[in-house]
Amino acid sequence: MSINANDNVVGSPLVVCTAHIHWDPEFCDVKLVQTMMLAHEVHRVAKETAEKYRIQPQQTPVLICGDLNSLPDSGVFEFLSQGQLSRKHPDLKTFREDTCLERFSSSDDTNVLTHALRLDSAVDTTSIPFTNYTLDFKGMIDYIFSTPQSLARLGILGSFDSNWVTNNKILGFPHPHVPSDHIPIMAQYAIIPTTHQRTPPRPQAVANTTNSTQAASTSSSHSQLTFSR
C-alpha cells in the first residue's frame, strides 16, 4: 500500500515531557509556578524542534505526562488545560503580584497568565475518581496532556475498579496486588500529518477560576503511539 508523501508521518518529530511537581498541598503556589516554568520550557523545545523540521511550532506534536500532585479543580490543571489563568487565582497566593511570572507567560496582558501550547487532557477527570490511593489521601493527581491539533487520541485505559477496592476493604496502596500508591493511566495516540491538521480554537477569556477541558481531536493518521503515566 502506498501512502501520499504529504500524509507520511514516519520520521515526524515528537516532544515528550515527564514531570513530577511538588507534593505538599500547602504549597499550591509553588506547584503552579513550577507548572508555568514547565509549559514555558516545553514550548521552547517545541519551537526549536519546529525550526529543525521546518514546520510551525503549533504543528509539533507534544505530550506532557506527569505526577502533578494537583487535583482537577486546581490552578495547575486549569492553567494547562485552558492555556491561561487569572492573575487573581487563589492558588497563586503571594505570587499574584510577583512580576517574575510574566517571564513565563505568553500574553501581554498582565492580568492573565498564559502558555502558548494548546493542550488537551487525555482522560475525562470525572470518569477516573483517583490515580493516587493511600490511607489519608485519595484523588486524581496524574495526567497526560497532548496537543490535539497534531495528536489524535485513539483510546484510553479505563478507570480502576472502585468496587474491588471497596469489597476487599482496602485502605490504601501499595498492596500485594497493586505495587504502587499510584494507579497507572494510559492513552494511545496517532500522529496527524501536517496536511490534515486543523487549527484548534483559541482559549476563551478568563471569566472565573473554574476549570474546563478542551475537546479532543478526532482526525485520522498513520502512526500510533501509546503513552502511560
mmCIF file with all atom_site columns, C-alpha atoms in Angstrom, residues 150-154 188-192 219-225:
data_model
loop_
_atom_site.group_PDB
_atom_site.id
_atom_site.type_symbol
_atom_site.label_atom_id
_atom_site.label_alt_id
_atom_site.label_comp_id
_atom_site.label_asym_id
_atom_site.label_entity_id
_atom_site.label_seq_id
_atom_site.pdbx_PDB_ins_code
_atom_site.Cartn_x
_atom_site.Cartn_y
_atom_site.Cartn_z
_atom_site.occupancy
_atom_site.B_iso_or_equiv
_atom_site.pdbx_formal_charge
_atom_site.auth_seq_id
_atom_site.auth_comp_id
_atom_site.auth_asym_id
_atom_site.auth_atom_id
_atom_site.pdbx_PDB_model_num
ATOM 1  C CA . SER A 1 150 ? -1.142 17.173 15.946 1.00 0.00 ? 150 SER A CA 1
ATOM 2  C CA . LEU A 1 151 ? -2.073 14.102 18.011 1.00 0.00 ? 151 LEU A CA 1
ATOM 3  C CA . ALA A 1 152 ? -5.363 12.218 17.684 1.00 0.00 ? 152 ALA A CA 1
ATOM 4  C CA . ARG A 1 153 ? -6.342 10.318 20.799 1.00 0.00 ? 153 ARG A CA 1
ATOM 5  C CA . LEU A 1 154 ? -7.417 6.792  19.848 1.00 0.00 ? 154 LEU A CA 1
ATOM 6  C CA . GLN A 1 188 ? -2.986 5.767  22.678 1.00 0.00 ? 188 GLN A CA 1
ATOM 7  C CA . TYR A 1 189 ? -2.367 8.420  20.039 1.00 0.00 ? 189 TYR A CA 1
ATOM 8  C CA . ALA A 1 190 ? -1.854 8.750  16.306 1.00 0.00 ? 190 ALA A CA 1
ATOM 9  C CA . ILE A 1 191 ? 0.309  11.469 14.794 1.00 0.00 ? 191 ILE A CA 1
ATOM 10 C CA . ILE A 1 192 ? -1.711 13.669 12.452 1.00 0.00 ? 192 ILE A CA 1
ATOM 11 C CA . SER A 1 219 ? -8.557 13.426 12.996 1.00 0.00 ? 219 SER A CA 1
ATOM 12 C CA . SER A 1 220 ? -7.007 10.309 11.443 1.00 0.00 ? 220 SER A CA 1
ATOM 13 C CA . SER A 1 221 ? -3.354 9.420  10.906 1.00 0.00 ? 221 SER A CA 1
ATOM 14 C CA . HIS A 1 222 ? -0.901 6.664  10.075 1.00 0.00 ? 222 HIS A CA 1
ATOM 15 C CA . SER A 1 223 ? 1.334  6.310  13.134 1.00 0.00 ? 223 SER A CA 1
ATOM 16 C CA . GLN A 1 224 ? 0.161  5.153  16.558 1.00 0.00 ? 224 GLN A CA 1
ATOM 17 C CA . LEU A 1 225 ? 1.723  5.852  19.946 1.00 0.00 ? 225 LEU A CA 1
#
